[in-house]
Short mmCIF file of C-alpha atoms in Angstrom, two decimals:
data_model
loop_
_atom_site.label_atom_id
_atom_site.label_comp_id
_atom_site.label_asym_id
_atom_site.label_seq_id
_atom_site.Cartn_x
_atom_site.Cartn_y
_atom_site.Cartn_z
CA MET A 1 89.43 87.74 126.47
CA PRO A 2 86.12 89.49 127.67
CA LYS A 3 83.48 89.86 124.88
CA VAL A 4 85.00 92.29 121.97
CA THR A 5 81.47 94.46 122.50
CA ASP A 6 82.26 94.77 126.30
CA ILE A 7 85.80 96.30 126.06
CA ALA A 8 84.32 98.57 122.75
CA ASN A 9 81.73 99.54 125.86
CA GLU A 10 84.73 100.21 128.03
CA LEU A 11 86.63 102.43 125.52
CA LYS A 12 83.18 104.24 124.84
CA GLN A 13 83.15 105.31 128.49
CA ALA A 14 86.92 106.54 128.32
CA ILE A 15 86.74 108.07 125.32
CA ASP A 16 83.64 110.10 126.61
CA ALA A 17 85.30 110.69 129.73
CA LYS A 18 88.72 112.20 127.70
CA ASP A 19 90.74 109.34 129.86
CA GLU A 20 93.69 109.11 127.85
CA VAL A 21 95.38 107.00 130.39
CA GLN A 22 92.27 104.48 130.32
CA ILE A 23 92.30 104.46 126.63
CA ALA A 24 96.01 103.73 126.81
CA PHE A 25 95.51 101.09 129.75
CA ILE A 26 92.88 99.21 127.70
CA ALA A 27 95.23 99.08 124.58
CA SER A 28 98.06 97.68 126.80
CA GLU A 29 95.89 94.65 127.54
CA TYR A 30 95.60 93.46 123.94
CA SER A 31 97.41 92.50 121.01
CA ALA A 32 97.44 94.13 117.80
CA GLU A 33 95.06 91.90 116.09
CA SER A 34 92.80 91.99 119.09
CA ARG A 35 92.82 95.56 118.89
CA GLU A 36 91.83 95.19 115.49
CA LYS A 37 88.85 93.02 116.25
CA ILE A 38 87.94 95.51 119.27
CA ALA A 39 87.93 98.38 116.61
CA LYS A 40 85.56 96.47 114.43
CA ALA A 41 83.37 95.64 117.26
CA TYR A 42 83.44 99.33 118.30
CA VAL A 43 82.09 100.41 114.48
CA ALA A 44 79.25 97.63 114.79
CA SER A 45 78.08 98.74 118.03
CA TYR A 46 78.09 103.00 117.62
CA GLY A 47 78.53 102.98 113.75
CA LYS A 48 81.81 105.10 114.21
CA GLU A 49 85.13 104.84 113.74
CA LEU A 50 87.26 104.01 116.95
CA PRO A 51 90.31 106.39 116.04
CA ASP A 52 87.73 109.07 114.51
CA ASP A 53 86.22 109.23 118.08
CA ILE A 54 89.48 109.13 119.88
CA LYS A 55 90.36 112.38 117.34
CA LYS A 56 87.32 114.22 117.96
CA ALA A 57 87.34 113.82 122.04
CA LEU A 58 91.00 114.34 122.53
CA LYS A 59 93.06 117.68 122.14
CA GLY A 60 95.40 116.82 119.67
CA GLY A 61 99.21 116.17 119.83
CA SER A 62 101.23 113.04 119.48
CA GLU A 63 99.46 111.77 122.54
CA GLU A 64 96.20 111.52 120.47
CA SER A 65 97.95 110.24 117.17
CA LEU A 66 99.36 107.31 119.09
CA LEU A 67 96.12 106.33 120.88
CA MET A 68 94.89 106.63 117.50
CA ASP A 69 97.08 104.72 116.02
CA LEU A 70 96.59 101.87 118.38
CA PHE A 71 93.52 101.10 116.99
CA SER A 72 94.04 101.81 113.36
CA ASP A 73 95.25 98.89 110.66
CA ARG A 74 98.88 98.73 111.58
CA HIS A 75 100.32 97.99 108.63
CA GLU A 76 98.42 101.33 106.58
CA VAL A 77 100.07 103.24 109.82
CA ARG A 78 103.52 102.03 109.21
CA ALA A 79 103.13 102.55 105.48
CA GLN A 80 102.20 106.02 105.82
CA HIS A 81 105.22 106.57 108.40
CA ILE A 82 107.61 105.14 105.57
CA ARG A 83 105.65 107.56 103.15
CA ASP A 84 106.20 110.61 105.43
CA ALA A 85 110.06 109.76 105.99
CA LEU A 86 110.26 109.91 102.16
CA SER A 87 108.76 112.68 100.48
CA GLY A 88 112.27 114.11 99.51
CA ARG A 89 113.49 114.32 103.23
CA ASN A 90 114.55 111.12 103.99
CA ASP A 91 113.97 110.55 107.46
CA HIS A 92 116.35 108.24 108.55
CA MET A 93 115.58 107.89 112.24
CA ALA A 94 111.82 107.05 111.03
CA PHE A 95 113.20 104.37 108.81
CA PHE A 96 114.86 102.54 111.74
CA ASP A 97 111.80 102.82 113.61
CA THR A 98 109.46 101.49 110.82
CA ILE A 99 111.92 99.31 108.55
CA ILE A 100 114.38 97.72 110.59
CA PHE A 101 112.12 97.35 113.34
CA CYS A 102 109.54 95.15 111.79
CA THR A 103 108.29 91.58 111.91
CA PRO A 104 109.05 89.90 108.43
CA GLU A 105 105.63 89.16 108.62
CA ASP A 106 104.09 92.68 109.20
CA TRP A 107 106.80 93.79 106.51
CA HIS A 108 104.98 91.84 103.91
CA GLU A 109 101.52 93.17 104.88
CA THR A 110 102.83 96.54 104.71
CA ALA A 111 104.34 96.36 101.63
CA ALA A 112 100.94 95.32 100.66
CA ALA A 113 99.60 98.17 102.26
CA TYR A 114 101.94 101.05 100.71
CA THR A 115 101.04 99.86 96.97
CA ARG A 116 97.14 100.12 97.84
CA MET A 117 97.53 103.35 99.34
CA PHE A 118 100.33 105.28 97.02
CA LYS A 119 100.17 102.80 93.70
CA LYS A 120 103.85 102.14 94.04
CA PRO A 121 105.93 99.05 94.85
CA LEU A 122 107.12 99.99 98.70
CA VAL A 123 111.03 98.79 97.79
CA GLU A 124 111.19 100.24 94.47
CA ASP A 125 109.74 103.38 95.63
CA PHE A 126 112.26 103.64 98.67
CA MET A 127 115.40 102.92 96.43
CA LYS A 128 114.41 105.35 94.12
CA ASP A 129 114.32 107.98 96.56
CA VAL A 130 117.41 107.06 98.64
CA GLY A 131 119.70 105.44 95.78
CA ARG A 132 122.12 103.12 96.52
CA LYS A 133 125.33 105.06 96.36
CA GLU A 134 125.62 104.38 100.68
CA ASP A 135 126.00 101.47 102.43
CA TRP A 136 123.28 102.12 104.76
CA CYS A 137 121.00 101.98 101.49
CA LEU A 138 122.43 98.93 100.18
CA LEU A 139 121.53 97.40 103.98
CA MET A 140 117.92 98.53 104.09
CA GLU A 141 117.35 96.98 100.16
CA LYS A 142 118.91 93.73 101.66
CA TRP A 143 117.09 93.97 105.06
CA MET A 144 113.55 94.72 103.32
CA ALA A 145 114.05 91.62 101.11
CA HIS A 146 113.66 89.26 104.50
CA GLU A 147 115.19 86.74 102.56
CA ARG A 148 117.26 84.74 105.27
CA ALA A 149 119.14 81.82 104.85
CA SER A 150 121.37 79.33 107.07
CA ARG A 151 125.14 80.50 107.37
CA PRO A 152 127.37 77.72 105.87
CA GLY A 153 129.96 77.71 108.88
CA SER A 154 129.90 77.29 112.20
CA PRO A 155 129.40 80.33 114.85
CA GLU A 156 133.61 79.82 115.33
CA ASP A 157 133.86 80.30 111.67
CA GLU A 158 131.32 82.89 110.87
CA ALA A 159 132.97 85.02 114.03
CA GLN A 160 135.99 84.76 112.31
CA ARG A 161 134.94 85.82 108.66
CA LEU A 162 132.74 88.69 110.42
CA ASP A 163 136.06 89.81 112.02
CA GLN A 164 138.12 89.57 109.07
CA ALA A 165 135.26 91.26 106.89
CA PHE A 166 135.61 94.36 109.33
CA ASP A 167 139.44 94.45 109.22
CA GLN A 168 139.39 94.57 105.52
CA LYS A 169 136.40 97.03 105.69
CA ASN A 170 134.75 94.61 103.33
CA ALA A 171 130.91 96.29 102.68
CA ALA A 172 129.75 94.02 100.34
CA TYR A 173 130.41 90.98 103.12
CA LEU A 174 129.04 93.13 105.70
CA ILE A 175 125.87 93.90 103.74
CA ASP A 176 125.14 90.39 102.72
CA PHE A 177 125.85 89.00 106.19
CA PHE A 178 123.64 91.62 108.40
CA GLY A 179 120.74 91.59 105.67
CA THR A 180 120.78 87.83 105.45
CA VAL A 181 121.86 85.97 108.40
CA PRO A 182 119.03 84.04 110.49
CA SER A 183 118.69 85.76 114.14
CA ALA A 184 118.51 82.51 115.67
CA GLU A 185 122.13 81.96 114.30
CA TYR A 186 123.52 85.23 114.79
CA ARG A 187 123.18 85.21 118.55
CA PRO A 188 125.91 82.56 118.97
CA ILE A 189 127.67 84.18 116.41
CA ALA A 190 128.15 87.68 118.11
CA GLU A 191 128.74 85.78 121.46
CA VAL A 192 131.60 83.99 119.94
CA PHE A 193 132.69 87.08 117.84
CA LYS A 194 133.39 88.71 121.23
CA ALA A 195 134.92 85.98 123.07
CA GLN A 196 137.44 85.41 119.87
CA ASN A 197 138.15 89.19 119.69
CA GLY A 198 137.59 90.99 122.95
CA LYS A 199 135.44 93.23 121.66
CA SER A 200 131.43 93.15 120.56
CA ILE A 201 129.74 93.65 117.25
CA GLU A 202 128.75 96.74 117.70
CA GLN A 203 132.07 98.26 118.83
CA ALA A 204 133.11 96.43 115.78
CA ILE A 205 130.87 98.54 113.69
CA ALA A 206 132.11 102.00 115.34
CA THR A 207 135.55 101.16 113.88
CA ILE A 208 134.27 101.49 110.20
CA TYR A 209 130.87 103.11 110.04
CA THR A 210 129.83 106.94 111.11
CA LYS A 211 126.75 108.76 110.86
CA THR A 212 123.12 106.82 109.00
CA ASP A 213 125.87 104.34 108.16
CA TYR A 214 126.49 103.53 111.56
CA TYR A 215 123.16 103.66 113.04
CA THR A 216 121.83 101.42 110.12
CA PHE A 217 123.98 98.42 111.09
CA TYR A 218 123.95 99.28 114.68
CA CYS A 219 120.04 98.86 114.84
CA ALA A 220 120.20 95.61 112.57
CA HIS A 221 122.47 94.31 115.24
CA PHE A 222 120.12 94.73 117.90
CA ALA A 223 117.13 93.55 115.84
CA LEU A 224 119.18 90.43 115.12
CA LEU A 225 119.83 89.96 118.87
CA GLY A 226 115.99 90.13 119.38
CA MET A 227 113.20 93.03 118.64
CA HIS A 228 113.07 93.78 122.49
CA ARG A 229 116.77 94.64 122.47
CA LEU A 230 116.29 96.86 119.41
CA ALA A 231 113.10 98.74 121.35
CA ALA A 232 115.34 99.39 124.49
CA TYR A 233 117.98 101.08 122.08
CA LEU A 234 115.17 102.47 120.07
CA ILE A 235 113.37 104.11 122.96
CA ASN A 236 116.68 105.21 124.83
CA CYS A 237 117.45 107.29 121.85
CA ALA A 238 113.90 109.01 121.98
CA CYS A 239 114.66 109.60 125.46
CA ASN A 240 116.59 112.84 124.98
CA ASP A 241 116.56 116.21 126.58
CA LYS A 242 112.89 116.72 125.65
CA GLY A 243 111.92 113.56 124.43
CA ASP A 244 110.96 112.68 121.30
CA GLU A 245 107.13 112.38 120.91
CA LYS A 246 107.46 111.49 117.01
CA ARG A 247 109.66 108.55 117.61
CA MET A 248 107.97 107.26 120.81
CA ARG A 249 104.62 107.27 118.61
CA ARG A 250 106.27 105.18 115.92
CA ILE A 251 108.01 103.00 118.29
CA THR A 252 105.17 102.25 120.62
CA GLY A 253 102.14 102.45 118.17
CA MET A 254 103.23 99.64 115.67
CA MET A 255 105.34 97.37 118.13
CA VAL A 256 104.70 97.51 121.84
CA ASP A 257 102.57 94.41 121.87
CA LYS A 258 105.70 92.63 120.66
CA CYS A 259 108.26 93.91 122.61
CA LEU A 260 107.06 94.12 125.86
CA GLY A 261 110.58 92.56 127.12
CA ALA A 262 112.01 96.14 126.37
CA LYS A 263 111.71 97.47 130.06
CA HIS A 264 114.19 94.25 131.04
CA ALA A 265 116.68 95.08 128.07
CA TYR A 266 116.58 98.41 128.96
CA LYS A 267 118.56 98.26 132.32
CA ILE A 268 121.57 98.71 130.58
CA TYR A 269 120.73 102.37 129.64
CA GLY A 270 119.29 102.63 133.28
CA ASP A 271 115.31 102.91 134.10
CA MET A 272 112.86 103.20 131.31
CA GLY A 273 110.00 104.34 133.37
CA ALA A 274 112.10 107.01 135.26
CA ASP A 275 113.56 108.01 131.52
CA ILE A 276 110.11 108.23 129.95
CA GLU A 277 108.92 110.23 133.23
CA ARG A 278 111.70 112.74 132.84
CA CYS A 279 111.91 113.05 129.27
CA PHE A 280 108.17 113.43 128.29
CA ASP A 281 105.37 115.84 129.75
CA LYS A 282 102.67 114.94 132.02
CA ARG A 283 100.31 114.22 129.22
CA MET A 284 102.36 111.96 127.66
CA ALA A 285 104.67 110.26 130.05
CA PRO A 286 101.51 108.50 131.86
CA ILE A 287 100.48 106.92 128.50
CA LEU A 288 103.57 105.61 127.78
CA ARG A 289 104.21 104.20 131.10
CA THR A 290 101.33 102.32 130.87
CA LEU A 291 101.53 101.06 127.37
CA TRP A 292 105.00 99.50 128.04
CA ARG A 293 103.95 98.60 131.87
CA VAL A 294 106.95 100.64 133.48
CA LYS A 295 106.59 102.36 136.71
#
């Protein structure tokens, strides 16, 4: 990695030139942790916060917000997104993008940031707002605990128990299973489940759940298979007719460096670069393609 002061200088030149794609390109070269160091070097060199200079130079919109997010404290960014998604509106899609689509390490830092910013415990505030009447709320609560433990049975045994839970519509078992199974154990269970039953777990989810319940379990399933798999699914959801810029800002700004494999996982839906080009305008599309490293 070049000296952070040199990278900060490159960014200053790109910002002064109002070159959004070049800013995105520089961001795409580094991890979130490295970008935080670059942002600090920028302040040391120019006496201004990097996101503030981006905001001053660019012309608003989700593009500006995304580029600002990339050089901001990602835990505070996630905490703010969650707070915005609550606020009486309960933006379920934002919950998927920020809560399920999050590593355990990032989650603990996000919870601390949320308490620091809003003077409330995150999980308690979330559950108070959404309640505990629906299965998706209870799965979210389990998920946010990030307390995973090895399953007692073999993949064959666990797949059989899971199939029984779907057949019996045993919500308590399903919530506990998806909320506590380790990712490394889930993958072989999913493979055996499909071999034993002739259907995938995502197909089984669709037999008993609809709407928000369905999407919450569906996202949990992909997250357990690998965050790059969930990234691909969420990006595909965001690539609707007009392109959901708010979702792409959340998905990309917080996790792009951890999920670059999404472009390969996306192949089951089509060509990620082509979908981004089709769904987003001539300002946003090049930024997204640059960050996700797709043509």
